[in-house]
PDB file of C-alpha atoms in Angstrom:
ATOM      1  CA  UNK A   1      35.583  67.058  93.428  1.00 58.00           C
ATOM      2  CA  UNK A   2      39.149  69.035  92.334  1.00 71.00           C
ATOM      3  CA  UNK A   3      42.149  67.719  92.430  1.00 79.00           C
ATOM      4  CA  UNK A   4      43.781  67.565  95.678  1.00 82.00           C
ATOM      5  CA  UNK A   5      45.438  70.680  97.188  1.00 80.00           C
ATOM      6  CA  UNK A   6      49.371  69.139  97.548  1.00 78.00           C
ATOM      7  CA  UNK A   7      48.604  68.527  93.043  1.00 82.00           C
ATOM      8  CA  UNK A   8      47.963  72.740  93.081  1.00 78.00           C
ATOM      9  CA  UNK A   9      50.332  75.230  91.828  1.00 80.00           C
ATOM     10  CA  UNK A  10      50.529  78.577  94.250  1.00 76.00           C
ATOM     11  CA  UNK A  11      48.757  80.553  91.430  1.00 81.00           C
ATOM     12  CA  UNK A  12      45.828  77.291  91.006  1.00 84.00           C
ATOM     13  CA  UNK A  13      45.953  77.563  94.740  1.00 82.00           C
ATOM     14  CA  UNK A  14      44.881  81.634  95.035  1.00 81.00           C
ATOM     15  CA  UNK A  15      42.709  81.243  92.478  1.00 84.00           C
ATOM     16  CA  UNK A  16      40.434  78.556  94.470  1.00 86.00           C
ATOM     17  CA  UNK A  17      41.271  80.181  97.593  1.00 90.00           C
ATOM     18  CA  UNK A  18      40.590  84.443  96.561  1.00 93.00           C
ATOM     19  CA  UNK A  19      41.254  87.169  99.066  1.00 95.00           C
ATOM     20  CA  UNK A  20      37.410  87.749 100.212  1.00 95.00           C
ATOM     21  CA  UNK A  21      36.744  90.136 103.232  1.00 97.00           C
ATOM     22  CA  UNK A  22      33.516  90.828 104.936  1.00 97.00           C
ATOM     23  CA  UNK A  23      31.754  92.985 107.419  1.00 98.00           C
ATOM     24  CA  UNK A  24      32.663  91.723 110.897  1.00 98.00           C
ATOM     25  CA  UNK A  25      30.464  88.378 112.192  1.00 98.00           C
ATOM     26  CA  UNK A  26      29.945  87.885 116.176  1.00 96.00           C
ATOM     27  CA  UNK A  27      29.997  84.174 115.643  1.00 98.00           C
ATOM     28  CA  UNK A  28      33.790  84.369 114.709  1.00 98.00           C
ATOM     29  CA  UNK A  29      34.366  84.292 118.522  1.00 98.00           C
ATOM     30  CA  UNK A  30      32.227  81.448 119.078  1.00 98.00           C
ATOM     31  CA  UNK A  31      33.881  79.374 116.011  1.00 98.00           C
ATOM     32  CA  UNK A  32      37.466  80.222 117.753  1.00 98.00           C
ATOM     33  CA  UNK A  33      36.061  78.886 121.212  1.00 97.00           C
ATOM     34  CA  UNK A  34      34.503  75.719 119.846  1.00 97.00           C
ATOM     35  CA  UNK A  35      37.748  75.266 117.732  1.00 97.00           C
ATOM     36  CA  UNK A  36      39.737  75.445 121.061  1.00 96.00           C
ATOM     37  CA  UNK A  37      37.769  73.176 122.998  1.00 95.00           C
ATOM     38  CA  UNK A  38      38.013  70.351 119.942  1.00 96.00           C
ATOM     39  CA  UNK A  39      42.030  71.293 119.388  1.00 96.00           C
ATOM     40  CA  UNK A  40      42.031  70.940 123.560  1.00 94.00           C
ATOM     41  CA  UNK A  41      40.748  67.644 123.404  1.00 94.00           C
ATOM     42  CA  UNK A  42      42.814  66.267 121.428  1.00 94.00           C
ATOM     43  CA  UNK A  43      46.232  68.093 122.164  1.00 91.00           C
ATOM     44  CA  UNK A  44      46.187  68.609 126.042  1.00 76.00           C
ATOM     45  CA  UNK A  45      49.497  70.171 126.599  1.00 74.00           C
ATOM     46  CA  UNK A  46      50.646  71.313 129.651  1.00 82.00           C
ATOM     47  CA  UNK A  47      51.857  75.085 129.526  1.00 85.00           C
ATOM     48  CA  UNK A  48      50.575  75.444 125.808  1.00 90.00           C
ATOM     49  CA  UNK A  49      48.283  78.590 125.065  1.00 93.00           C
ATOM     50  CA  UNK A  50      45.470  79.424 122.653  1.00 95.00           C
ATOM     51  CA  UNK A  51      44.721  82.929 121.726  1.00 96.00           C
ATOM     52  CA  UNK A  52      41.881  84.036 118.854  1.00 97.00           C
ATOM     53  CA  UNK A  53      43.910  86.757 116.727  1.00 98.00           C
ATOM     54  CA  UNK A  54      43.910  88.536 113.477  1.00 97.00           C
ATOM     55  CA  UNK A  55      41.358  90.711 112.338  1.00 98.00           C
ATOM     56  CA  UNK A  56      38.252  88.455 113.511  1.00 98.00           C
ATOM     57  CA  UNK A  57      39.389  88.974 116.839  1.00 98.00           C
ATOM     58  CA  UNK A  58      39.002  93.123 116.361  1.00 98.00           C
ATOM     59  CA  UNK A  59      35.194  93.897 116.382  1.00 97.00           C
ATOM     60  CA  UNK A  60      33.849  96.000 114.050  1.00 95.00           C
ATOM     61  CA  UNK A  61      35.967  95.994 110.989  1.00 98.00           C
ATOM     62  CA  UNK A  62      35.836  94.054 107.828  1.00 98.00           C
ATOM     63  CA  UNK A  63      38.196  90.576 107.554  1.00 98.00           C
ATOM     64  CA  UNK A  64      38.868  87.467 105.822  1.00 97.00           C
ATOM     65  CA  UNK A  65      36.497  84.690 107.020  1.00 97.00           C
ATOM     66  CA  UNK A  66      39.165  82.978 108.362  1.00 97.00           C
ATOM     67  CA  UNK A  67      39.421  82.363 112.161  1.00 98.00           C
ATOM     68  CA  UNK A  68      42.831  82.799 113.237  1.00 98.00           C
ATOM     69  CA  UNK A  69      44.327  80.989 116.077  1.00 98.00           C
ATOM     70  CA  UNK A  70      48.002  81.176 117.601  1.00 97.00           C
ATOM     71  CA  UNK A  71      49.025  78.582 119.215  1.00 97.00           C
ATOM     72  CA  UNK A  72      52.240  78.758 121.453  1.00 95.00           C
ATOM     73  CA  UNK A  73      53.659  75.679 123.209  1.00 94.00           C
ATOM     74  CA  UNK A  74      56.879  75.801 125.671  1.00 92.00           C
ATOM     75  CA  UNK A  75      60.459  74.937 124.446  1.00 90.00           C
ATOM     76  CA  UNK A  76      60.254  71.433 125.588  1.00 90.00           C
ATOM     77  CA  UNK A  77      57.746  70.107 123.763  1.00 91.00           C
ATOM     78  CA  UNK A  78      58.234  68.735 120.142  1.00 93.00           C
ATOM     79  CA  UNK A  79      56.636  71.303 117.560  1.00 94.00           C
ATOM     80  CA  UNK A  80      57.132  68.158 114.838  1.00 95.00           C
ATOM     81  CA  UNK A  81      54.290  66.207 117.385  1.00 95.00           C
ATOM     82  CA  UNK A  82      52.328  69.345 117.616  1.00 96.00           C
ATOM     83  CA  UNK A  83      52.052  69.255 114.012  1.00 96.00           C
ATOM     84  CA  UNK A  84      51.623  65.593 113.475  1.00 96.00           C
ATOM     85  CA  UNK A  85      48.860  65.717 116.171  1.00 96.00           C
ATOM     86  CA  UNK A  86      46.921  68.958 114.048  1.00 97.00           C
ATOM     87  CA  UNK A  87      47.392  67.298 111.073  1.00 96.00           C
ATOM     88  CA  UNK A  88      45.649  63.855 112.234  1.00 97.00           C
ATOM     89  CA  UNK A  89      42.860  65.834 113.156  1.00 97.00           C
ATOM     90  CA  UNK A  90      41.842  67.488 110.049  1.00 95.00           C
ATOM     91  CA  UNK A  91      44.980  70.948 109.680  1.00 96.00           C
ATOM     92  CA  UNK A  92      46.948  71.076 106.623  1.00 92.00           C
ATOM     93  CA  UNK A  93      50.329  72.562 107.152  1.00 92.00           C
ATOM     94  CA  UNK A  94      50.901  75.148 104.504  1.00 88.00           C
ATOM     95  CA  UNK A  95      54.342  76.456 105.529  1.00 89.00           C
ATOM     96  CA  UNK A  96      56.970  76.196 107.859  1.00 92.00           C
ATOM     97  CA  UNK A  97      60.445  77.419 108.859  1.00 90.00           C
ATOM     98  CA  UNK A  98      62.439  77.859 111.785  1.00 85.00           C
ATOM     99  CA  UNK A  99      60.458  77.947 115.160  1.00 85.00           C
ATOM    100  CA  UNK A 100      56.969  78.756 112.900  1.00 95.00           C
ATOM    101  CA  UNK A 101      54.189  76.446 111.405  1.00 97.00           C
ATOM    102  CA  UNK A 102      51.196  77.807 109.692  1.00 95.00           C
ATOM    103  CA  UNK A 103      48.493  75.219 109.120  1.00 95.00           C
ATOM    104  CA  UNK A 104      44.984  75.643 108.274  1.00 95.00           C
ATOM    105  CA  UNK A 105      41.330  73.701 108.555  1.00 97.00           C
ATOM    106  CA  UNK A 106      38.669  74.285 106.222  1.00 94.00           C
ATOM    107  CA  UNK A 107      40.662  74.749 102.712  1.00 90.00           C
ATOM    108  CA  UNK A 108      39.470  71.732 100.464  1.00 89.00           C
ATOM    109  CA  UNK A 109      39.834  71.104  97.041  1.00 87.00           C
ATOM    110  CA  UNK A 110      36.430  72.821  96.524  1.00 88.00           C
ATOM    111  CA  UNK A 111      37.210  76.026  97.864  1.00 87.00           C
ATOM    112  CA  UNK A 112      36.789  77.127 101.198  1.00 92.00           C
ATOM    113  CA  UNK A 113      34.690  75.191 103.649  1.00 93.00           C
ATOM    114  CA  UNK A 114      31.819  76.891 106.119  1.00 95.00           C
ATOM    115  CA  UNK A 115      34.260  77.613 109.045  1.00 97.00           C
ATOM    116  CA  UNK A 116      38.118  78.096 107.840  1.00 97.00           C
ATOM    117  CA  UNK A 117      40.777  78.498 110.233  1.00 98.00           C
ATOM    118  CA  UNK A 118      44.534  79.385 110.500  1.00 97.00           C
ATOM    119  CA  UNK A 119      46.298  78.072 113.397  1.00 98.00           C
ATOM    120  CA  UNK A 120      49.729  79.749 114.219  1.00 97.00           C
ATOM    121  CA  UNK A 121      52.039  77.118 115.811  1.00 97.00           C
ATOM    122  CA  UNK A 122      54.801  79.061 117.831  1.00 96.00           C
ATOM    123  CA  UNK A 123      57.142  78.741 120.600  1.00 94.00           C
ATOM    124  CA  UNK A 124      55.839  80.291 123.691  1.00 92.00           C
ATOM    125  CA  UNK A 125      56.727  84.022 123.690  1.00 92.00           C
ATOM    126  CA  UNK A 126      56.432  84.092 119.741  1.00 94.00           C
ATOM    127  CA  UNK A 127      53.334  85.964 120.159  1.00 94.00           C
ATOM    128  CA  UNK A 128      53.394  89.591 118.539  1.00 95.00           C
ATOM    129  CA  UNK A 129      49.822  89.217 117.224  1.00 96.00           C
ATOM    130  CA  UNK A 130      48.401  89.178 120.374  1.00 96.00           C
ATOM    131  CA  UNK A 131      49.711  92.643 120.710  1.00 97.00           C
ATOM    132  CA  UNK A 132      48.578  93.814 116.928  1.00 98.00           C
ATOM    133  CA  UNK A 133      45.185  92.508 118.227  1.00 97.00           C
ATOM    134  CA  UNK A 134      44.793  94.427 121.673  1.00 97.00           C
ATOM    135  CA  UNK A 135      46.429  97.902 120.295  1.00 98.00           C
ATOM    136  CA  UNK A 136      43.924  97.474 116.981  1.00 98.00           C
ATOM    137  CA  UNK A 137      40.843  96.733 119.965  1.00 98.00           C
ATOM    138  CA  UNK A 138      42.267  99.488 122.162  1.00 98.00           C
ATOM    139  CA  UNK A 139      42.556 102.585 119.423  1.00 98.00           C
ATOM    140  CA  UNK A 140      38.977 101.789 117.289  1.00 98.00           C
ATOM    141  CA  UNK A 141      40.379 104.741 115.096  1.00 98.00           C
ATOM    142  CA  UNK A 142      43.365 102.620 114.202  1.00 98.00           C
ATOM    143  CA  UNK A 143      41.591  99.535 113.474  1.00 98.00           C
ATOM    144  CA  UNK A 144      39.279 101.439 110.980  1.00 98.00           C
ATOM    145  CA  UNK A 145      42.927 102.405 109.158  1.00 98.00           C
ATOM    146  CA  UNK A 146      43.710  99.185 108.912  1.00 98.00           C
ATOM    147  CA  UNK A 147      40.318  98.388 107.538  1.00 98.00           C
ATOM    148  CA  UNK A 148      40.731 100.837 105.004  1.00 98.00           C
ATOM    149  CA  UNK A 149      44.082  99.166 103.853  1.00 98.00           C
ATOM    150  CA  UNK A 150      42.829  95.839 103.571  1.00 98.00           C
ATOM    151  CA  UNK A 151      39.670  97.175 101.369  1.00 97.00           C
ATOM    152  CA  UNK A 152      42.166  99.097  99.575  1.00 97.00           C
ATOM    153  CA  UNK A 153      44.395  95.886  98.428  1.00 97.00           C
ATOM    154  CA  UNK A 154      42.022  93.553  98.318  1.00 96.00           C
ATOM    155  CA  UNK A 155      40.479  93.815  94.898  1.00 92.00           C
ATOM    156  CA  UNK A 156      43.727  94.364  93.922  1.00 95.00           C
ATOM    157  CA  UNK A 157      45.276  91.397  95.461  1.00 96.00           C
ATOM    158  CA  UNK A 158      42.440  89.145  95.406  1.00 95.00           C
ATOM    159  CA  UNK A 159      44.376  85.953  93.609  1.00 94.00           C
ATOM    160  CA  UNK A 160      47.963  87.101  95.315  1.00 93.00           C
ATOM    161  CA  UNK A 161      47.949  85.985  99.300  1.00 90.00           C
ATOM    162  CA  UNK A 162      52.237  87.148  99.652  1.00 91.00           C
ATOM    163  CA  UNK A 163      51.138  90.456  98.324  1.00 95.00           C
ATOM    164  CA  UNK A 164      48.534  91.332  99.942  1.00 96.00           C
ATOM    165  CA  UNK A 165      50.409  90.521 102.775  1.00 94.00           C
ATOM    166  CA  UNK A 166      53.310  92.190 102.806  1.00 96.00           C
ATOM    167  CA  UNK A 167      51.437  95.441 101.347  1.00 97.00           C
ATOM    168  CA  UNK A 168      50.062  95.632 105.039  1.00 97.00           C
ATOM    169  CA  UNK A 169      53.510  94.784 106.843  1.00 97.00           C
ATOM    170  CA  UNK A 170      54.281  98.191 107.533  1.00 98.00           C
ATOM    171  CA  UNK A 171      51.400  99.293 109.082  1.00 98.00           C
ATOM    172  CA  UNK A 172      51.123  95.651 111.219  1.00 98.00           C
ATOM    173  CA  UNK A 173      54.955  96.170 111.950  1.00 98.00           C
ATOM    174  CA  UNK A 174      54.540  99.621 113.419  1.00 98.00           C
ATOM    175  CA  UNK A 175      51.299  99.011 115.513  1.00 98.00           C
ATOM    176  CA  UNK A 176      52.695  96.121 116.867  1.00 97.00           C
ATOM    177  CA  UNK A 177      56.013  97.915 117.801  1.00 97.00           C
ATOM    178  CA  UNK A 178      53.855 100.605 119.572  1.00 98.00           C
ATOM    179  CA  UNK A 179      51.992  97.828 121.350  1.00 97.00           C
ATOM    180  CA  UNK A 180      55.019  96.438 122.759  1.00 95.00           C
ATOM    181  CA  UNK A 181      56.169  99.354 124.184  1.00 96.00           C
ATOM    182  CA  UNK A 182      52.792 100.558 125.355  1.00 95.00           C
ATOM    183  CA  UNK A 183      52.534  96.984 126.857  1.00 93.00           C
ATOM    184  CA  UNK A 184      55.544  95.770 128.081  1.00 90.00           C
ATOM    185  CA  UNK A 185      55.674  91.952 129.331  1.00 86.00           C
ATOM    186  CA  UNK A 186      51.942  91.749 128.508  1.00 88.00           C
ATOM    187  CA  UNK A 187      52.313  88.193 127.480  1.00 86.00           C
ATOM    188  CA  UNK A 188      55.153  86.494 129.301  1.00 76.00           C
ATOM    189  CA  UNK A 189      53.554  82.931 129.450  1.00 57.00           C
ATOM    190  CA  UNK A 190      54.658  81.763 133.217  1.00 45.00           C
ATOM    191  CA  UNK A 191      52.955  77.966 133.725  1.00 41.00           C
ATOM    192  CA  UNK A 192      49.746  79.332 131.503  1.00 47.00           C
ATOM    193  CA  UNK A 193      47.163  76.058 130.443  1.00 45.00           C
ATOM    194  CA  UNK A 194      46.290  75.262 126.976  1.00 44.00           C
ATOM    195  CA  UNK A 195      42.410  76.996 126.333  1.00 38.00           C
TER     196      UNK A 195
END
């Protein structure tokens, strides 16, 4: 058993949690819909929405084995009792700032457990990967582009999460921009149900 993860350095922290992508899994989709129903149970919010994203959500290209989920909940409910309610059921948060939380399930001070997952907390309308996600599943040409970014950087970046990151901002940040214009008002969230 390691030490626990809040003991870790950032650097201690990459290098038990690497960069690893692989080919795409069907069962990602099932893992985000069990995930939903057990975060549902527990956090039944009127007017919040789920929504799998991120590149498990995009058939047919490699990604991280990490299920990502974005969570957006309306202005008038507390995002501090969202969190506290995650956390009490098994999510680490790993970062926050102003109107964001990123927490995740499945990180342990072994590595990486079976089924990992990164939960987006956001306000409702905070929602730009939803957009990334449909323009990636809409243009299959495009996704394979950003496929062959991420297997570009990831060897590179394997122990160094911020840059691998922000060496694919550009091309998330202009596909998403596209998106929004193709798709305008897509995802206004008028009396929407959590799941």
């Amino acid at each position: 058993m390691g030490r626990p993860l809040s003991e870790l350095t950032l650097e201690e922290l990459w290098q038990l949690f690497p960069i690893r992508l692989t080919e795409h899994r069907a069962y990602w989709a099932e893992w985000y819909k069990e995930e939903r129903e057990r975060i549902g149970a527990f956090l039944p919010l009127e007017g919040c929405v789920m929504s799998h994203v991120g590149s498990t959500a995009i058939p047919g290209i490699w990604a991280k084995p990490i299920v990502d989920i974005l969570l957006e909940i309306p202005e008038r409910a507390s995002m501090d009792e969202v969190k506290r309610a995650l956390t009490e059921n098994g999510y680490l948060c790993m970062a926050e700032s102003q109107g964001q939380k990123d927490l995740n399930r499945g990180y342990t001070s072994d590595g990486f457990a079976e089924r990992v997952f990164h939960l987006h907390l956001r306000r409702a309308g905070d929602n730009s990967e939803l957009y990334f996600r449909d323009y990636m599943n809409a243009h299959p040409h495009l996704a394979k582009e950003y496929e062959a970014l991420k297997l570009g950087l990831w060897r590179e970046f394997e122990h160094d999460r911020d840059s691998y990151t922000a060496a694919k901002t550009e091309f998330v940040a202009k596909y998403t921009e596209q998106a929004k214009r193709e798709y305008p008002g897509r995802y206004e969230r008028a009396g929407q149900q959590i799941c």
